[in-house]
Short mmCIF file of C-alpha atoms in Angstrom, two decimals:
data_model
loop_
_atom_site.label_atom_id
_atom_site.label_comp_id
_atom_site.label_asym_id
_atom_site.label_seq_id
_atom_site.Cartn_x
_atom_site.Cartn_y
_atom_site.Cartn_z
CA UNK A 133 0.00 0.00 0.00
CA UNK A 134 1.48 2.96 -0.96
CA UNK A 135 -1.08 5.97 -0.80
CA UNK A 136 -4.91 6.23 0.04
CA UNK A 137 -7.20 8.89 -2.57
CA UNK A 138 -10.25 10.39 -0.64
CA UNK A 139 -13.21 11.60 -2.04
CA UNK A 140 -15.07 14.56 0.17
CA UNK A 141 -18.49 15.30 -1.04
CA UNK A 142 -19.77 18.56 1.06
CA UNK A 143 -22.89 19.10 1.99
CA UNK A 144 -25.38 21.51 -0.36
CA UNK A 145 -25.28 24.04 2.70
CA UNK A 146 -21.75 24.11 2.98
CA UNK A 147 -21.44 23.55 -0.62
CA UNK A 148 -23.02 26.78 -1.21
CA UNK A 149 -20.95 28.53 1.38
CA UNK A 150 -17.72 27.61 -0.32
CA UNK A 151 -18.41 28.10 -3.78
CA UNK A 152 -19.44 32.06 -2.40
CA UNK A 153 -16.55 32.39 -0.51
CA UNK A 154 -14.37 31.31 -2.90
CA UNK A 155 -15.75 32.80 -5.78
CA UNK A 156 -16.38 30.04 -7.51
CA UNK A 157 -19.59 31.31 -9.54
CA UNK A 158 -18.75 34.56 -11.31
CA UNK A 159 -21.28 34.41 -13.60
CA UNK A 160 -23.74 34.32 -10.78
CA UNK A 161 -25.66 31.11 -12.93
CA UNK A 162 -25.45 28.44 -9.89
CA UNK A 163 -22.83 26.15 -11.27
CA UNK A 164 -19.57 27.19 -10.28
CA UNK A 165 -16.64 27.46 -13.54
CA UNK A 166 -14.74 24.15 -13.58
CA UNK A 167 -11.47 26.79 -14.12
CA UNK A 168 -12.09 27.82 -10.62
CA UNK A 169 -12.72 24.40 -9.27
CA UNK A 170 -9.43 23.60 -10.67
CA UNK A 171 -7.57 26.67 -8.88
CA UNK A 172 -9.22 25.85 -5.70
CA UNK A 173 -8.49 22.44 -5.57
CA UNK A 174 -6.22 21.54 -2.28
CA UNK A 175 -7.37 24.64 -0.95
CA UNK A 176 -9.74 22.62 1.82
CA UNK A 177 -6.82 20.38 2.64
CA UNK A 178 -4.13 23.43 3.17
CA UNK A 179 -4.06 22.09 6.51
CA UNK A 180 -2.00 23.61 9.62
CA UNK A 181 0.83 21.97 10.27
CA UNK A 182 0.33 18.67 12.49
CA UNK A 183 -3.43 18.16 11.85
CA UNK A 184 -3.75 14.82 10.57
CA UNK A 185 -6.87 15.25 7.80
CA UNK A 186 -8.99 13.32 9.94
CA UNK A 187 -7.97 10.25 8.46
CA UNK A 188 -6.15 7.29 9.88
CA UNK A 189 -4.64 4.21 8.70
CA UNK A 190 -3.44 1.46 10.96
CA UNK A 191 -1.03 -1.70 10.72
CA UNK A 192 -2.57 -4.37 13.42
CA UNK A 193 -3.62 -1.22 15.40
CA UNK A 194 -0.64 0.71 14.81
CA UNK A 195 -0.60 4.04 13.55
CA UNK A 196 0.61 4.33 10.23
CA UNK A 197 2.36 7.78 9.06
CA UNK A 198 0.55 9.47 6.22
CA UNK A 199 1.91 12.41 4.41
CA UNK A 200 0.21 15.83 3.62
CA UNK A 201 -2.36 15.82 0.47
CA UNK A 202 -1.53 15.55 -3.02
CA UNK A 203 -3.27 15.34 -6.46
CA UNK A 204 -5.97 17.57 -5.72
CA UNK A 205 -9.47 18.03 -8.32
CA UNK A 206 -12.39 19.50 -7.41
CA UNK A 207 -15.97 19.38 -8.82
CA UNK A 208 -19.77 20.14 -8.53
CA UNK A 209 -21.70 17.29 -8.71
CA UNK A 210 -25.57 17.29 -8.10
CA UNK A 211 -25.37 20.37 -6.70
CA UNK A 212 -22.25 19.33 -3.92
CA UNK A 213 -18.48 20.80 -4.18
CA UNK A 214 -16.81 17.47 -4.50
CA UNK A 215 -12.83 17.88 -4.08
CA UNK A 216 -10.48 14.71 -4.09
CA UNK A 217 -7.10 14.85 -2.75
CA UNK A 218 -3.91 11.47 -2.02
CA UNK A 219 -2.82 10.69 0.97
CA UNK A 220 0.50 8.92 0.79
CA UNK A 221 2.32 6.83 3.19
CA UNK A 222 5.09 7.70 4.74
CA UNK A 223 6.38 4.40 3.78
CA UNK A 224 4.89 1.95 1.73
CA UNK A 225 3.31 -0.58 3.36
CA UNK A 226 2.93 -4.69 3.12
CA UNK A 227 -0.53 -5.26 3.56
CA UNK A 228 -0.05 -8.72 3.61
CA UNK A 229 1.51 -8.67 7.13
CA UNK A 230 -1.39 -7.97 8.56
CA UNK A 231 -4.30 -6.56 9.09
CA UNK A 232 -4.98 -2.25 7.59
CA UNK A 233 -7.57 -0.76 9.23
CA UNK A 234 -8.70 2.87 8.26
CA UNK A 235 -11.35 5.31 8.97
CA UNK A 236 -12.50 8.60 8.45
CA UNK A 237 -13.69 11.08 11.51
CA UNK A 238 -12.85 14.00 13.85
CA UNK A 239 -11.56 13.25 16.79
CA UNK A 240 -13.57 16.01 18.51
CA UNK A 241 -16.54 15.01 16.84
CA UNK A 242 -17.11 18.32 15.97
CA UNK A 243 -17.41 17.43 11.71
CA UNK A 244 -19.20 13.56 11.31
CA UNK A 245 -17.88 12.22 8.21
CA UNK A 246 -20.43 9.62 6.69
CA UNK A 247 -18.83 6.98 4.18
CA UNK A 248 -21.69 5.64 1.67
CA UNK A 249 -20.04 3.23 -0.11
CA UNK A 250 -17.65 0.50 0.72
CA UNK A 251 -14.44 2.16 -0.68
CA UNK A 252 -12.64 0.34 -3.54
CA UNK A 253 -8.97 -1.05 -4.13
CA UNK A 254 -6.80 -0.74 -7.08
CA UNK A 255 -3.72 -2.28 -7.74
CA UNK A 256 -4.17 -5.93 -6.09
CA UNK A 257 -6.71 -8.39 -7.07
CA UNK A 258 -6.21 -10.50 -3.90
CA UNK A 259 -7.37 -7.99 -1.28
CA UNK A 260 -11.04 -7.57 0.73
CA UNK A 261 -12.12 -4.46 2.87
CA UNK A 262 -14.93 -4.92 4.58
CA UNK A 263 -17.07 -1.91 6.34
CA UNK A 264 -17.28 -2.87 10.46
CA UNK A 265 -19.97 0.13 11.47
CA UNK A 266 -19.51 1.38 14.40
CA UNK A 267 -22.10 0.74 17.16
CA UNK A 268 -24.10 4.30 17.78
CA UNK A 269 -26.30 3.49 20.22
CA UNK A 270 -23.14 2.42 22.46
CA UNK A 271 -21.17 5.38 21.02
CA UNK A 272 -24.12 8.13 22.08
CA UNK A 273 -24.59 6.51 25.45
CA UNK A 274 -20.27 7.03 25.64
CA UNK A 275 -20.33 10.42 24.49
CA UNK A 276 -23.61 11.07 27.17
CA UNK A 277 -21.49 9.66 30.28
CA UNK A 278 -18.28 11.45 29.19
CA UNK A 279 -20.34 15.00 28.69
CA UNK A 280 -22.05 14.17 31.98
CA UNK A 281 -18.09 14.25 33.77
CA UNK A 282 -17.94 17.82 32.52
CA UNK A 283 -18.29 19.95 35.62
CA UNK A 284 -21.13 22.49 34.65
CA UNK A 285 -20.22 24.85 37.12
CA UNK A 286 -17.04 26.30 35.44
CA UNK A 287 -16.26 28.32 33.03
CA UNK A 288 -18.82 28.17 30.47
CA UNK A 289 -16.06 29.39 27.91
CA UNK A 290 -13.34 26.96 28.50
CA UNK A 291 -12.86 24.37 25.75
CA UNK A 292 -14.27 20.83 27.07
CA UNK A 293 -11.40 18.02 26.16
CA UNK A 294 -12.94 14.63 25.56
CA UNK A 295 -10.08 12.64 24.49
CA UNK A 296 -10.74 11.33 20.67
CA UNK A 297 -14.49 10.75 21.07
CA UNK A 298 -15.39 10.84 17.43
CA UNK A 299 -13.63 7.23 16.74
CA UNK A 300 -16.67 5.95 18.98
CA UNK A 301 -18.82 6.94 15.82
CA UNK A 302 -16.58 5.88 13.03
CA UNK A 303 -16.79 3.27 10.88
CA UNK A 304 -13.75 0.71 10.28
CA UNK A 305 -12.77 0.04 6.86
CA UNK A 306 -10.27 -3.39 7.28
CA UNK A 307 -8.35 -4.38 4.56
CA UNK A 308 -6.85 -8.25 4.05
CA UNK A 309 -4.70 -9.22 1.51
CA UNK A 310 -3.36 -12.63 0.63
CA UNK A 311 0.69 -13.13 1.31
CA UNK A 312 3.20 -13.17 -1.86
CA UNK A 313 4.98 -16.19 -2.69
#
């Protein structure tokens, strides 16, 4: 495995709010110019330094190193901003070791990603990923005790910390492969 592509299809809402900020539309006609998708592609994965893209990729539960965005297109799609982007590896990786596991969510559960479709492999004919969904019922009732820790008497402004809550609501996308002879 050398590098993963992912495929962000925003909301209409925030769609919209993009393509006006952006100035994606200058003729005003609803359909933003496909020469300003192209010059704003990789501009909503210009990332501070150290965020990780809310993506991970693991190794039998390891944390695998994934390098900053490349390859970036953007387009509008049934009324969505659609922009693609690759995530390489740091360094390529033998999937027939063991097992990759990868998802896609926000630690702080501020943003929940939703993945429609079983994502698809390219390159190796003797892999499988299969989706394991996360549980949600177990997930809210997690994210309802750890909220309920939160002393309510402080500072109503003080940022709450609850450490990597939004994996409880992610879905796990494992990848097997067969071992070379």
């Amino acid at each position: 495995m050398e590098a993963v592509r992912i495929d962000w299809a925003y909301d209409e809402f925030y769609s919209l709010m993009l393509i006006e900020e952006n100035g994606l539309d200058a003729d005003g006609d609803g359909t933003p110019e496909q020469a300003a998708l192209d010059t704003f592609a990789g501009h909503d994965v210009d990332w501070a330094a150290g965020f990780p893209g809310d993506f991970t990729v693991e190794l039998d539960g390891v944390a695998v190193d994934l390098e900053r965005p490349v390859r970036h297109r953007a387009r509008f799609e049934d009324g969505r901003l659609v922009t693609s982007h690759v995530r390489p590896l740091a360094e390529s990786l033998d999937v027939s070791t063991g097992t990759v596991t990868a998802r896609a969510y926000d630690p702080t559960y501020f943003v929940a990603y939703d993945v429609p479709e079983t994502p698809g492999i390219s390159g190796r004919g003797d892999c499988s990923l299969v989706r394991e969904e996360a549980d949600r019922e177990a997930a809210e009732e997690e994210y309802g005790e750890q909220l309920a820790e939160v002393d309510a008497s402080s500072d109503p402004f003080e940022v709450v910390e609850l450490p990597d809550i939004g994996v409880l609501f992610a879905d796990s996308f494992v990848l097997t492969c067969t071992a070379s002879s």
